[in-house]
XYZ file of C-alpha atoms in Angstrom:
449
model
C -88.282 -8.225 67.744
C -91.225 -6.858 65.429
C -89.879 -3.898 64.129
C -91.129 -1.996 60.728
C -87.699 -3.576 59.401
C -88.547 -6.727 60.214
C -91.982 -5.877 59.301
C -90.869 -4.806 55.630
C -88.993 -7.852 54.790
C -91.560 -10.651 55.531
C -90.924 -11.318 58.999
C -94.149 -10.650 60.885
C -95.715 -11.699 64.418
C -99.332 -12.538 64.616
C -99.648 -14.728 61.753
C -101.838 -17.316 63.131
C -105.108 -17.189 65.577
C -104.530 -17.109 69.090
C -105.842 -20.318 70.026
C -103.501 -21.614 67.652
C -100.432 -20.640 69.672
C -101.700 -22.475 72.887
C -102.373 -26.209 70.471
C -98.820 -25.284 68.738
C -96.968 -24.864 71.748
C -98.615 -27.671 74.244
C -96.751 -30.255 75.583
C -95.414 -32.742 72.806
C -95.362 -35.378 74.254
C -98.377 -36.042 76.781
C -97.658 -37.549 79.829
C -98.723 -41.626 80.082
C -101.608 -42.060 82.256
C -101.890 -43.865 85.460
C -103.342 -47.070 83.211
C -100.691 -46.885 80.946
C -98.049 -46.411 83.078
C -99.004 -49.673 84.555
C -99.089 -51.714 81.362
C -95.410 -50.689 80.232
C -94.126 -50.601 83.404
C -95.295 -54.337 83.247
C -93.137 -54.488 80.023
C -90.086 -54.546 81.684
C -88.133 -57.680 82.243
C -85.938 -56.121 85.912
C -82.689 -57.122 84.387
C -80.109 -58.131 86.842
C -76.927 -55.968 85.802
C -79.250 -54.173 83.140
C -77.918 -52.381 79.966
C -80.054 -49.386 80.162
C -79.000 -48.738 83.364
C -75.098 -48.794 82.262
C -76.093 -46.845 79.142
C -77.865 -43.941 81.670
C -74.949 -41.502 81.855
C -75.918 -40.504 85.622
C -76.660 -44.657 86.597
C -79.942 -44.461 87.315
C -81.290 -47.917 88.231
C -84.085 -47.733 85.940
C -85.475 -51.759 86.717
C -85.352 -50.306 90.442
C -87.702 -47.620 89.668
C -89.805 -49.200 86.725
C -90.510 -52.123 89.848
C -92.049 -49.509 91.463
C -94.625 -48.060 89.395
C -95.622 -51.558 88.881
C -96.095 -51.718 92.518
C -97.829 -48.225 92.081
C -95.362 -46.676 94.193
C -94.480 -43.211 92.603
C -93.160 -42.014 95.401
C -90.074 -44.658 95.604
C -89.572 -44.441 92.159
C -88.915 -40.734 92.043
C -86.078 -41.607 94.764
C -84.504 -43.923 92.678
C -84.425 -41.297 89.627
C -83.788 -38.228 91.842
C -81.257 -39.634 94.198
C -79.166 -40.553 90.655
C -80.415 -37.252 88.581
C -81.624 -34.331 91.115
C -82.357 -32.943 87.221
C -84.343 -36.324 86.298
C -87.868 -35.074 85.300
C -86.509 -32.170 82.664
C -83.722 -35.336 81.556
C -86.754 -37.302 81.215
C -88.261 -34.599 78.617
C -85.556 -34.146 76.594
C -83.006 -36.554 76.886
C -82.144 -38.718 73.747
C -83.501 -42.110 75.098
C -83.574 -43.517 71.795
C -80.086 -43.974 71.824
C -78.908 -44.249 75.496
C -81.290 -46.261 77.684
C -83.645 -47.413 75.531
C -81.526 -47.827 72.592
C -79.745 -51.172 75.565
C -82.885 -51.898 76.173
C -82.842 -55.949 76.017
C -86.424 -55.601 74.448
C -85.415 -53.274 71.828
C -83.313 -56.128 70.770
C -85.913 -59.048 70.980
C -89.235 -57.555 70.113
C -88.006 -54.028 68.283
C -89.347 -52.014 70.678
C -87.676 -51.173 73.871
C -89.822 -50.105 77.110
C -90.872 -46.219 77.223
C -88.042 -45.507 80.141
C -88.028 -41.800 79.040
C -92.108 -41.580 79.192
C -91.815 -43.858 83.014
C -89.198 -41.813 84.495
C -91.108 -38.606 83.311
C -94.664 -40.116 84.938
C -92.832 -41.317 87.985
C -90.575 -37.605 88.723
C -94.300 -35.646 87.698
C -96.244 -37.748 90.584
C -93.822 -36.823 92.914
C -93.732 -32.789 92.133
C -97.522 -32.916 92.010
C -97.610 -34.315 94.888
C -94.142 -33.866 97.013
C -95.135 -34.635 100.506
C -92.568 -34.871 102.723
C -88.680 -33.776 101.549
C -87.183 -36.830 99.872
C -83.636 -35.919 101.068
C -82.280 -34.115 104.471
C -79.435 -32.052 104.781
C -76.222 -33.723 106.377
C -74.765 -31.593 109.687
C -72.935 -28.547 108.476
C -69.353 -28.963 107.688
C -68.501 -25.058 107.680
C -67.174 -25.197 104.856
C -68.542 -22.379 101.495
C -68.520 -23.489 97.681
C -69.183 -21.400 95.044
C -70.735 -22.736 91.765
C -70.453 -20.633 88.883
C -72.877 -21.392 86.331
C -76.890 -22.596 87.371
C -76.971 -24.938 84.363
C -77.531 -28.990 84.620
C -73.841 -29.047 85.712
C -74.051 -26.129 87.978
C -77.186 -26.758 89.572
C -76.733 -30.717 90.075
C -73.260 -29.906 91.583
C -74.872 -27.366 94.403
C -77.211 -30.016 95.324
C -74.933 -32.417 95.895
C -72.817 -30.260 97.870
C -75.508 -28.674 99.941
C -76.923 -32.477 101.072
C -73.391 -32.903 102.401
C -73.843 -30.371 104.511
C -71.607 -27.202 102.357
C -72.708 -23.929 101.966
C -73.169 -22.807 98.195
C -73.256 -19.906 96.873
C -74.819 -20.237 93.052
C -73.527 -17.406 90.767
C -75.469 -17.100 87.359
C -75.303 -14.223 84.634
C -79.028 -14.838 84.012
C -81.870 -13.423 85.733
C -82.947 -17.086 85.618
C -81.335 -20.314 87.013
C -81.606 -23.216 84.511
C -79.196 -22.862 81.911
C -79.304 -24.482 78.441
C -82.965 -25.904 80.597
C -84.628 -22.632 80.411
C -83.342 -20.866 77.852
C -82.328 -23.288 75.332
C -84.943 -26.045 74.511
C -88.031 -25.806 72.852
C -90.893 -24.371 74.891
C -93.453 -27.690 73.673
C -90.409 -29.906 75.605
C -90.527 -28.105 78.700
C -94.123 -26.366 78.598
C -95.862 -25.442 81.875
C -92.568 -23.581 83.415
C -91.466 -27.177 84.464
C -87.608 -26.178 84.294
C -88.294 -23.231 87.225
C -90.675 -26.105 88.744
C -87.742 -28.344 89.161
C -85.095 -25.279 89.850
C -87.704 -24.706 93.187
C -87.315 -28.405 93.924
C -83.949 -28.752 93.372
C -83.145 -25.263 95.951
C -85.718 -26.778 98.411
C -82.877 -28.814 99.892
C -81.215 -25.500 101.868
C -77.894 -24.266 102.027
C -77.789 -22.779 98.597
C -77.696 -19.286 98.172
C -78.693 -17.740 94.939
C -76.730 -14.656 93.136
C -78.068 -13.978 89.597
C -76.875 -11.020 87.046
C -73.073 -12.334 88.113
C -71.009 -13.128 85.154
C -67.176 -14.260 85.267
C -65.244 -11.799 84.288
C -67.452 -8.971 84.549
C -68.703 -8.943 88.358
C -66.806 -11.614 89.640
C -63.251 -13.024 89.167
C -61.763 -16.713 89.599
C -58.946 -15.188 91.997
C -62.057 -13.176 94.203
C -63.629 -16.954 94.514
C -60.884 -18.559 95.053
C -59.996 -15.710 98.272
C -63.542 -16.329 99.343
C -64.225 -19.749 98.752
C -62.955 -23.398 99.887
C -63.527 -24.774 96.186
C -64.981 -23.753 92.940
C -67.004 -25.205 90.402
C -67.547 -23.620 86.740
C -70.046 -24.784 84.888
C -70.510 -22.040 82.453
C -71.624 -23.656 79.941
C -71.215 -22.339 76.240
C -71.386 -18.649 75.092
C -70.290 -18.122 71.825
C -71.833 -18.840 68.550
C -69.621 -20.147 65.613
C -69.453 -18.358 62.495
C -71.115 -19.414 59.179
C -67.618 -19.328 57.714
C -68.731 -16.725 54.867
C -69.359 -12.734 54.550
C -72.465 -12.204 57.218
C -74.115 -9.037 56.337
C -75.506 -6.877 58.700
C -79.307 -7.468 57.656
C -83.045 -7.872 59.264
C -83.707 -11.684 59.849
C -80.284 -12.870 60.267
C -79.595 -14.317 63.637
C -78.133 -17.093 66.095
C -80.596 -19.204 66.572
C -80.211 -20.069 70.449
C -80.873 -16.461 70.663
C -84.208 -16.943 69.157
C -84.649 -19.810 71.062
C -84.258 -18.077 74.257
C -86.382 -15.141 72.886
C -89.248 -17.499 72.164
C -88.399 -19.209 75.779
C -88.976 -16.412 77.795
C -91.961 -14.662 75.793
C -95.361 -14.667 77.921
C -97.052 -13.434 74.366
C -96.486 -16.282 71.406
C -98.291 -14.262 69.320
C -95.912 -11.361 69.301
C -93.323 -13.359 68.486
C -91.942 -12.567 64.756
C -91.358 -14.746 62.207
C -90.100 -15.514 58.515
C -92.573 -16.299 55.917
C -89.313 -18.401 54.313
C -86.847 -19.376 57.110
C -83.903 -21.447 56.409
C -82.166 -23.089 59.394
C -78.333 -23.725 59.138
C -76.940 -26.670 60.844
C -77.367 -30.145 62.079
C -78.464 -30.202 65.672
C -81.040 -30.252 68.248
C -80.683 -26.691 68.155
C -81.588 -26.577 64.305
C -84.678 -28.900 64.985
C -85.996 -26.730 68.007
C -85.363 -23.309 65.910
C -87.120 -24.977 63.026
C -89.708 -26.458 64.731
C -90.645 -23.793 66.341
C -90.371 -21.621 62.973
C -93.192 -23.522 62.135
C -95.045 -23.219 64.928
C -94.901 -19.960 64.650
C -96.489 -19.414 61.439
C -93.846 -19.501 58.640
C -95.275 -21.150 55.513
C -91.659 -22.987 54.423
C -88.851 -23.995 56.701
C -85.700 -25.494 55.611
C -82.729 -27.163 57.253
C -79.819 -27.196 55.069
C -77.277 -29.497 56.565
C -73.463 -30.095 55.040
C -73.211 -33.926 55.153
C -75.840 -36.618 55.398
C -78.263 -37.232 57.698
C -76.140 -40.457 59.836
C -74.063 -37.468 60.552
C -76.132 -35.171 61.881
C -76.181 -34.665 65.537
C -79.478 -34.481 66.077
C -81.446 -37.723 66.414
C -82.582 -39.890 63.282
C -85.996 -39.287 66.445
C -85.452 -35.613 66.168
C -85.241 -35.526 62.630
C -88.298 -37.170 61.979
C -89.907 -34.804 64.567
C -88.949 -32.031 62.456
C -89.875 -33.434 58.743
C -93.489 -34.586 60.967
C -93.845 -31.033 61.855
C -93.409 -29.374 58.094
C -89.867 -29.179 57.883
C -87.717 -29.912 54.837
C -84.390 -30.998 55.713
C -81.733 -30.746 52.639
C -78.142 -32.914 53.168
C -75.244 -32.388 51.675
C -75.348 -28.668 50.940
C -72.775 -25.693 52.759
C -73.692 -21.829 53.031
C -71.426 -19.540 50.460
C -73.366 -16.748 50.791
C -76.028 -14.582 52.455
C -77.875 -12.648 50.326
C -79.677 -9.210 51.055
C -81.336 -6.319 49.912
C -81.923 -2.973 51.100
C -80.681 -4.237 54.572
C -82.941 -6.914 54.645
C -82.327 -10.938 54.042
C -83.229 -12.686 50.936
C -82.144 -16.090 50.902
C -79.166 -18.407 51.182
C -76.532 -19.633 48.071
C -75.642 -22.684 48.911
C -72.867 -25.128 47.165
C -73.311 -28.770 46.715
C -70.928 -30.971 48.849
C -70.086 -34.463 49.082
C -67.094 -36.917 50.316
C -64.304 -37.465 48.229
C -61.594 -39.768 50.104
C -63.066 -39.531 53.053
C -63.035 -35.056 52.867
C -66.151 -33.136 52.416
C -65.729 -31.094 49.212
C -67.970 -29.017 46.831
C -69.150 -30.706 43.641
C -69.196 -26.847 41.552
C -72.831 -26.984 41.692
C -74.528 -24.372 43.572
C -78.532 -23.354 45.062
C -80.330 -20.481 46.156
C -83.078 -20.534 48.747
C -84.977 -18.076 49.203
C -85.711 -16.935 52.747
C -87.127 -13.625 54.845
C -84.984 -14.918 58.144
C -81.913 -17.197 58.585
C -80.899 -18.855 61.600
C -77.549 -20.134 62.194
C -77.166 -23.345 64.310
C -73.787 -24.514 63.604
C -72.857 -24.938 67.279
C -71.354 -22.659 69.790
C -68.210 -22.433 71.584
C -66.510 -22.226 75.221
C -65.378 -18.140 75.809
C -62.559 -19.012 77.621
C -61.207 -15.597 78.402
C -62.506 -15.398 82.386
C -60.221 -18.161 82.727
C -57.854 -17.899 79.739
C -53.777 -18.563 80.963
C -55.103 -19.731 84.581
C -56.575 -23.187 84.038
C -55.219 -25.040 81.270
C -57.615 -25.863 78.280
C -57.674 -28.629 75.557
C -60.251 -28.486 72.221
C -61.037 -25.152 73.495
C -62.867 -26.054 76.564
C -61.797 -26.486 79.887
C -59.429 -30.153 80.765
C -60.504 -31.916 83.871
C -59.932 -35.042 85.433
C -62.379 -37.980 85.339
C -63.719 -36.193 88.398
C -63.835 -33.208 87.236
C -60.776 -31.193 88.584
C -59.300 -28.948 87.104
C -55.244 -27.814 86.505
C -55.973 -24.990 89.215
C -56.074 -26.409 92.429
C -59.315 -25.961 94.344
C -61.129 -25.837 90.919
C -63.506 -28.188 89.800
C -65.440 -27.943 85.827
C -68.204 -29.663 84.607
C -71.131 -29.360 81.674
C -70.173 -28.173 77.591
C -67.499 -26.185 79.171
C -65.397 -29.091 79.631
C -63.754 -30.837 77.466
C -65.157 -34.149 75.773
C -68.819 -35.286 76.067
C -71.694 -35.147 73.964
C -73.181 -32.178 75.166
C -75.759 -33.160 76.474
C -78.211 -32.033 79.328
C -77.563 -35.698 80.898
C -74.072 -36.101 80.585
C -73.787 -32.294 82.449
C -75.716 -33.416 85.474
C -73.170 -36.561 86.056
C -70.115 -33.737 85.535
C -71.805 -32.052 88.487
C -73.028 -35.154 90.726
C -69.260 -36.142 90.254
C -67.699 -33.404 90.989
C -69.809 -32.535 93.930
C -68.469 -36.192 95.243
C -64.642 -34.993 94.729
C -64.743 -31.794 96.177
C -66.646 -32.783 99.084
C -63.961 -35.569 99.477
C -61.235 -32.827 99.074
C -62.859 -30.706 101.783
C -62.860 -32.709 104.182
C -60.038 -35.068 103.810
């Protein structure tokens, strides 16, 4: 928020020309044309038992639908995707292909570069909501029987679809005034630009039988023993709330914040231009969420943006794809290097002291030197974590998060958990639809057994 705080220590909004927000935050990656669609769907070889297809975490039969964009059918090819991943186009946008699908891809191995399976499956799903003609899926018979879904996330949001085309009734319970999740609130806005993630949301409700109910949190407005009186079976997908601490003093000081918050900020802004920024911003962590708030930094306006990261860059979770996005886009990323200290002045952040680390037997340890950077606003995106207390001492947890079966049930009966709130996974918006595809598959099988 621009405030004459903010204002006073460097962070400002309006620091580049208008037009320069629209260029800035257009889409990325532009869409393949018909043409070259075509040529790479051409590309593929239509492996029989094919390894990108076993790599996809949600099994999508990607020689199936590559076939038919050769045979210029769009229409077929968004089945294949959708009936696998009802959340296919936005997986298509921001799912790390480089090292799931494409990374198997038997080209990759004998030419170096693998067919553009993200960039087809993104062409193919964008035909079909340009154009959606007639529903691709029908609602079984009604079975009577009510599910509520706590959570409108990837996880949340796959698992209501597949319960409503069985034939349930869903309710859909989200805090949020928006469904979506981590998909509208938590990427970068030049992933996702031209509201796709509400696009697809429309889509996804289109099938019936889902009723919506946002501004409901667990905990707050509703409890799991209220569902549970209601409801036949539950599903949680709530995702991940909190925000891990730097691990040192974090003064109370303009410019210092979580940077999924600014994310979201930036997300839901209809006015770029307001938006306000560091002249120096230092990003803490290793993630996609330290690339986006970085990126984005930049975007913005700042002049210097740095990503200080503890260990090297094989270890960082964010794409060696990612990572060059960032350093493409102006951004310095610095390795081996942990916060000690924020500093401040007159309520107001000044930079970041930093100590060198490195590994020493195999443990991550300060080498006694030490850095300062100097920075205006510092975002911290060192991961978040599962707030377990709506559930805390009823379902039984493991790491933190939620434990589940392989099919996502929980220790409560009649409770099914899928997405980051459950434990294992890479956290990612791919793996989160297949928690929720599964577990739609279990609990309808538990219904009506």
């Amino acid at each position: 928020m621009d405030t004459p705080a903010s204002r006073a220590c460097g962070i400002h909004a309006a620091r580049l020309n208008l037009a320069d927000y629209a260029v800035n935050f257009s889409d990325a990656h532009p869409p393949l044309t018909r043409p070259q669609a075509l040529i790479e769907a051409e590309r593929c070889y239509y492996c029989h038992d094919a390894p990108c297809a076993t790599a996809c975490p949600t099994g999508i039969d990607i020689p199936s639908f590559i076939h038919r964009i050769a045979q210029d059918n769009n229409r077929g090819a968004a089945r294949a995707i959708l009936e696998a991943n009802p959340l296919g186009g936005m997986c298509a946008r921001v799912c790390p292909t480089e090292v799931l699908c494409e990374q198997a891809c038997v080209r990759n191995t004998n030419e170096d570069k693998p067919v553009e399976i993200g960039s087809l499956q993104r062409y193919a799903t964008d035909a079909f909501f340009a154009q959606p003609g007639a529903p691709l899926f029908q609602r079984a018979a009604a079975t009577g029987k009510r599910v509520a879904v706590v959570g409108a996330g990837p996880a949340g949001l796959a698992c209501a679809h597949g319960l409503a085309v069985r034939g349930h009734d869903v309710v859909l319970f989200e805090a949020r005034p928006k469904l979506g999740g981590l998909n509208e609130y938590g990427l970068a806005s030049y992933k996702t630009a031209h509201n796709f993630a509400q696009k697809e949301v429309e889509w996804l409700l289109s099938i019936g039988g889902i009723e919506v109910r946002t501004g409901q949190q667990l905990g707050r407005d509703i409890t799991l023993d209220s569902l549970l009186g209601a409801y036949d079976a539950v599903f949680l997908g709530l995702g991940l709330q909190g925000v891990n601490a730097l691990g040192v003093a974090e003064p109370t000081a303009t410019g210092l914040r979580n940077a999924v918050d600014f994310i979201a900020e930036l997300r839901q802004s209809t006015d770029l231009s307001a938006l306000p920024v560091g002249r120096r911003v230092v990003v803490i962590g290793g993630g996609m969420t330290a690339v986006d708030a970085a990126v984005q930094s930049r975007k913005l306006g700042a002049e210097e943006v740095t990503i200080v990261y503890r260990r090297g860059a094989e270890a960082m979770s964010a794409s060696a794809v990612e990572q060059q996005w960032a350093q493409t886009n102006g951004v310095t990323i610095r390795h081996w290097a942990a916060p000690k200290e924020v500093l401040s002045e007159n309520g107001a952040v000044k930079g970041v002291r930093f100590a060198a680390t490195a590994l020493s037997g195999g443990k991550l340890v300060e080498t006694g030197e030490t850095f300062t950077l100097d920075a205006d606003m510092v975002l911290k995106a060192i991961g978040q974590t599962f707030v377990a207390e709506p559930v805390s001492g009823r379902i039984a947890l493991e790491g933190g998060r939620i434990a589940t079966d392989a099919e996502g049930q929980t220790s409560l009966p009649r409770v099914w958990a899928g997405g980051d709130c459950r434990v294992g996974g890479r956290d990612l918006t791919v793996e989160a639809v297949e928690h929720g595809k599964v577990a739609a598959v279990s609990i309808h099988a538990a219904l009506m057994a």
